PDB file of C-alpha atoms in Angstrom:
ATOM      1  CA  MET A  30       0.000   0.000   0.000  1.00 46.00           C
ATOM      2  CA  VAL A  31       1.241   3.472  -0.842  1.00 50.00           C
ATOM      3  CA  LYS A  32       2.158   5.711   2.066  1.00 57.00           C
ATOM      4  CA  GLY A  33      -0.206   8.474   0.893  1.00 56.00           C
ATOM      5  CA  SER A  34      -3.188   6.131   0.927  1.00 58.00           C
ATOM      6  CA  GLU A  35      -2.325   4.986   4.462  1.00 66.00           C
ATOM      7  CA  LYS A  36      -2.399   8.646   5.575  1.00 66.00           C
ATOM      8  CA  LEU A  37      -5.739   9.121   3.817  1.00 64.00           C
ATOM      9  CA  ASN A  38      -7.045   5.946   5.462  1.00 78.00           C
ATOM     10  CA  ASP A  39      -5.883   7.079   8.912  1.00 81.00           C
ATOM     11  CA  ASP A  40      -7.534  10.483   8.385  1.00 86.00           C
ATOM     12  CA  LEU A  41     -10.794   8.792   7.383  1.00 87.00           C
ATOM     13  CA  ILE A  42     -10.732   6.528  10.444  1.00 90.00           C
ATOM     14  CA  LEU A  43     -10.000   9.472  12.729  1.00 92.00           C
ATOM     15  CA  LYS A  44     -12.862  11.472  11.173  1.00 92.00           C
ATOM     16  CA  ILE A  45     -15.300   8.589  11.737  1.00 92.00           C
ATOM     17  CA  ILE A  46     -14.137   8.167  15.345  1.00 93.00           C
ATOM     18  CA  LYS A  47     -14.582  11.909  15.984  1.00 94.00           C
ATOM     19  CA  ARG A  48     -18.122  11.742  14.617  1.00 93.00           C
ATOM     20  CA  ILE A  49     -18.820   8.763  16.860  1.00 95.00           C
ATOM     21  CA  GLY A  50     -17.662  10.891  19.787  1.00 94.00           C
ATOM     22  CA  ILE A  51     -20.067  13.673  18.823  1.00 94.00           C
ATOM     23  CA  LEU A  52     -22.952  11.213  18.386  1.00 93.00           C
ATOM     24  CA  SER A  53     -22.057   9.617  21.733  1.00 95.00           C
ATOM     25  CA  ILE A  54     -22.222  12.930  23.558  1.00 95.00           C
ATOM     26  CA  PHE A  55     -25.748  13.494  22.212  1.00 94.00           C
ATOM     27  CA  ILE A  56     -26.913   9.974  23.035  1.00 94.00           C
ATOM     28  CA  MET A  57     -25.486  10.075  26.567  1.00 94.00           C
ATOM     29  CA  GLY A  58     -26.958  13.548  27.118  1.00 94.00           C
ATOM     30  CA  PHE A  59     -30.407  12.382  26.019  1.00 94.00           C
ATOM     31  CA  SER A  60     -30.054   9.337  28.270  1.00 93.00           C
ATOM     32  CA  LEU A  61     -29.373  11.582  31.249  1.00 93.00           C
ATOM     33  CA  ILE A  62     -32.449  13.658  30.447  1.00 93.00           C
ATOM     34  CA  LEU A  63     -34.869  10.855  29.503  1.00 93.00           C
ATOM     35  CA  PHE A  64     -34.077   8.101  31.991  1.00 91.00           C
ATOM     36  CA  LYS A  65     -34.160   8.242  35.753  1.00 91.00           C
ATOM     37  CA  GLU A  66     -31.672   5.363  36.066  1.00 90.00           C
ATOM     38  CA  SER A  67     -29.317   6.310  33.227  1.00 91.00           C
ATOM     39  CA  LYS A  68     -26.029   4.918  34.589  1.00 94.00           C
ATOM     40  CA  PRO A  69     -26.440   1.366  33.146  1.00 95.00           C
ATOM     41  CA  ILE A  70     -27.510   2.853  29.818  1.00 95.00           C
ATOM     42  CA  ILE A  71     -24.523   5.171  29.601  1.00 95.00           C
ATOM     43  CA  LEU A  72     -22.074   2.486  30.768  1.00 96.00           C
ATOM     44  CA  GLY A  73     -23.516  -0.018  28.290  1.00 96.00           C
ATOM     45  CA  TYR A  74     -23.309   2.497  25.466  1.00 96.00           C
ATOM     46  CA  ILE A  75     -19.708   3.419  26.313  1.00 96.00           C
ATOM     47  CA  PHE A  76     -18.790  -0.278  26.475  1.00 97.00           C
ATOM     48  CA  GLY A  77     -20.332  -0.890  23.038  1.00 97.00           C
ATOM     49  CA  VAL A  78     -18.726   2.188  21.488  1.00 97.00           C
ATOM     50  CA  LEU A  79     -15.263   1.350  22.782  1.00 97.00           C
ATOM     51  CA  ILE A  80     -15.477  -2.217  21.502  1.00 97.00           C
ATOM     52  CA  THR A  81     -16.779  -1.144  18.096  1.00 96.00           C
ATOM     53  CA  ILE A  82     -13.973   1.417  17.716  1.00 95.00           C
ATOM     54  CA  LEU A  83     -11.415  -1.250  18.599  1.00 96.00           C
ATOM     55  CA  CYS A  84     -12.995  -3.678  16.109  1.00 95.00           C
ATOM     56  CA  PHE A  85     -13.072  -0.948  13.457  1.00 94.00           C
ATOM     57  CA  LYS A  86      -9.345  -0.416  13.933  1.00 93.00           C
ATOM     58  CA  LEU A  87      -8.858  -4.194  13.843  1.00 94.00           C
ATOM     59  CA  LEU A  88     -10.727  -4.216  10.514  1.00 92.00           C
ATOM     60  CA  ASP A  89      -8.376  -1.532   9.185  1.00 91.00           C
ATOM     61  CA  ILE A  90      -5.307  -3.509  10.232  1.00 91.00           C
ATOM     62  CA  SER A  91      -6.773  -6.701   8.747  1.00 93.00           C
ATOM     63  CA  ILE A  92      -7.461  -5.036   5.405  1.00 91.00           C
ATOM     64  CA  GLN A  93      -3.990  -3.521   5.236  1.00 91.00           C
ATOM     65  CA  LYS A  94      -2.466  -6.936   5.871  1.00 93.00           C
ATOM     66  CA  ALA A  95      -4.831  -8.815   3.527  1.00 92.00           C
ATOM     67  CA  VAL A  96      -4.010  -6.630   0.512  1.00 92.00           C
ATOM     68  CA  LYS A  97      -0.359  -7.601   0.866  1.00 93.00           C
ATOM     69  CA  LEU A  98      -1.118 -11.359   0.825  1.00 93.00           C
ATOM     70  CA  PRO A  99      -1.639 -13.622  -2.186  1.00 94.00           C
ATOM     71  CA  PRO A 100      -5.359 -13.939  -3.082  1.00 91.00           C
ATOM     72  CA  ARG A 101      -5.959 -17.379  -1.529  1.00 93.00           C
ATOM     73  CA  ARG A 102      -4.226 -16.499   1.718  1.00 95.00           C
ATOM     74  CA  ALA A 103      -5.891 -13.062   1.779  1.00 93.00           C
ATOM     75  CA  SER A 104      -9.319 -14.655   1.487  1.00 93.00           C
ATOM     76  CA  ALA A 105      -8.641 -17.120   4.298  1.00 94.00           C
ATOM     77  CA  TYR A 106      -7.105 -14.403   6.463  1.00 95.00           C
ATOM     78  CA  ALA A 107     -10.017 -11.990   5.883  1.00 94.00           C
ATOM     79  CA  THR A 108     -12.556 -14.721   6.670  1.00 94.00           C
ATOM     80  CA  GLY A 109     -10.747 -15.606   9.893  1.00 95.00           C
ATOM     81  CA  GLN A 110     -10.599 -11.965  10.966  1.00 95.00           C
ATOM     82  CA  TYR A 111     -14.281 -11.565  10.129  1.00 94.00           C
ATOM     83  CA  PHE A 112     -15.203 -14.430  12.464  1.00 96.00           C
ATOM     84  CA  ILE A 113     -12.923 -13.112  15.200  1.00 96.00           C
ATOM     85  CA  ARG A 114     -14.695  -9.739  15.112  1.00 95.00           C
ATOM     86  CA  TYR A 115     -18.123 -11.382  15.313  1.00 95.00           C
ATOM     87  CA  ILE A 116     -16.998 -13.550  18.223  1.00 97.00           C
ATOM     88  CA  ILE A 117     -15.881 -10.365  19.982  1.00 97.00           C
ATOM     89  CA  TYR A 118     -19.287  -8.769  19.319  1.00 97.00           C
ATOM     90  CA  GLY A 119     -21.042 -11.881  20.642  1.00 96.00           C
ATOM     91  CA  LEU A 120     -18.944 -11.912  23.810  1.00 97.00           C
ATOM     92  CA  VAL A 121     -19.596  -8.209  24.383  1.00 97.00           C
ATOM     93  CA  LEU A 122     -23.346  -8.737  24.068  1.00 97.00           C
ATOM     94  CA  ALA A 123     -23.186 -11.767  26.371  1.00 97.00           C
ATOM     95  CA  VAL A 124     -21.304  -9.751  29.000  1.00 97.00           C
ATOM     96  CA  ALA A 125     -23.811  -6.895  28.683  1.00 97.00           C
ATOM     97  CA  ALA A 126     -26.707  -9.347  29.051  1.00 96.00           C
ATOM     98  CA  LYS A 127     -25.216 -10.883  32.210  1.00 97.00           C
ATOM     99  CA  ALA A 128     -23.972  -7.690  33.893  1.00 94.00           C
ATOM    100  CA  ASP A 129     -26.548  -5.783  35.924  1.00 93.00           C
ATOM    101  CA  TYR A 130     -24.604  -2.545  35.547  1.00 94.00           C
ATOM    102  CA  LEU A 131     -24.758  -2.591  31.694  1.00 95.00           C
ATOM    103  CA  ASN A 132     -27.835  -2.089  29.552  1.00 95.00           C
ATOM    104  CA  LEU A 133     -27.968  -4.626  26.697  1.00 96.00           C
ATOM    105  CA  GLY A 134     -29.867  -2.334  24.318  1.00 95.00           C
ATOM    106  CA  ALA A 135     -27.457   0.538  24.883  1.00 96.00           C
ATOM    107  CA  THR A 136     -24.504  -1.799  24.335  1.00 97.00           C
ATOM    108  CA  ALA A 137     -26.024  -2.964  21.050  1.00 97.00           C
ATOM    109  CA  LEU A 138     -26.585   0.663  20.042  1.00 96.00           C
ATOM    110  CA  GLY A 139     -22.938   1.396  20.856  1.00 96.00           C
ATOM    111  CA  LEU A 140     -21.852  -1.538  18.690  1.00 96.00           C
ATOM    112  CA  LEU A 141     -23.913  -0.103  15.817  1.00 96.00           C
ATOM    113  CA  SER A 142     -22.571   3.439  16.224  1.00 95.00           C
ATOM    114  CA  ILE A 143     -20.016   3.199  13.395  1.00 93.00           C
ATOM    115  CA  LYS A 144     -22.679   2.040  10.966  1.00 94.00           C
ATOM    116  CA  ILE A 145     -24.994   4.826  12.148  1.00 93.00           C
ATOM    117  CA  VAL A 146     -22.292   7.460  11.661  1.00 93.00           C
ATOM    118  CA  ILE A 147     -21.403   6.218   8.165  1.00 90.00           C
ATOM    119  CA  VAL A 148     -25.055   6.084   7.061  1.00 92.00           C
ATOM    120  CA  LEU A 149     -25.843   9.520   8.519  1.00 89.00           C
ATOM    121  CA  SER A 150     -22.738  10.953   6.837  1.00 86.00           C
ATOM    122  CA  SER A 151     -23.861   9.635   3.481  1.00 86.00           C
ATOM    123  CA  ILE A 152     -27.441  10.858   4.023  1.00 88.00           C
ATOM    124  CA  PHE A 153     -26.241  14.355   4.799  1.00 84.00           C
ATOM    125  CA  LYS A 154     -23.833  14.079   1.844  1.00 73.00           C
ATOM    126  CA  LYS A 155     -20.754  14.889   3.848  1.00 56.00           C
ATOM    127  CA  SER A 156     -17.668  13.155   2.689  1.00 55.00           C
ATOM    128  CA  LEU A 157     -16.183  10.900   5.294  1.00 55.00           C
TER     129      LEU A 157
END
């Protein structure tokens, strides 16, 4: 991969993460206003957001490595990384379901935050 495209990729990832931060502030603020017992909701959301940001970065690293591999190995590597990320998501949801101090719905919303940010960015026609 060319160095310039890695810089562009890093800028794009940072822009998405910043937008997730802005969205998170709004969601946590609304949670404080709307819910009497908002602590589990906010903690669950933060837990989901942090995990999804880490998995998003893991996806970036996986893609950068996969493009350098021969096609057969790249396919196997990408598939393995795909399953690893979904196992992580499953474990996060299982932990949120078991823990009394985390709200499962808020954790799921946090895990979806990257997708929400990307879709909203395309709806409002802002370039990522």
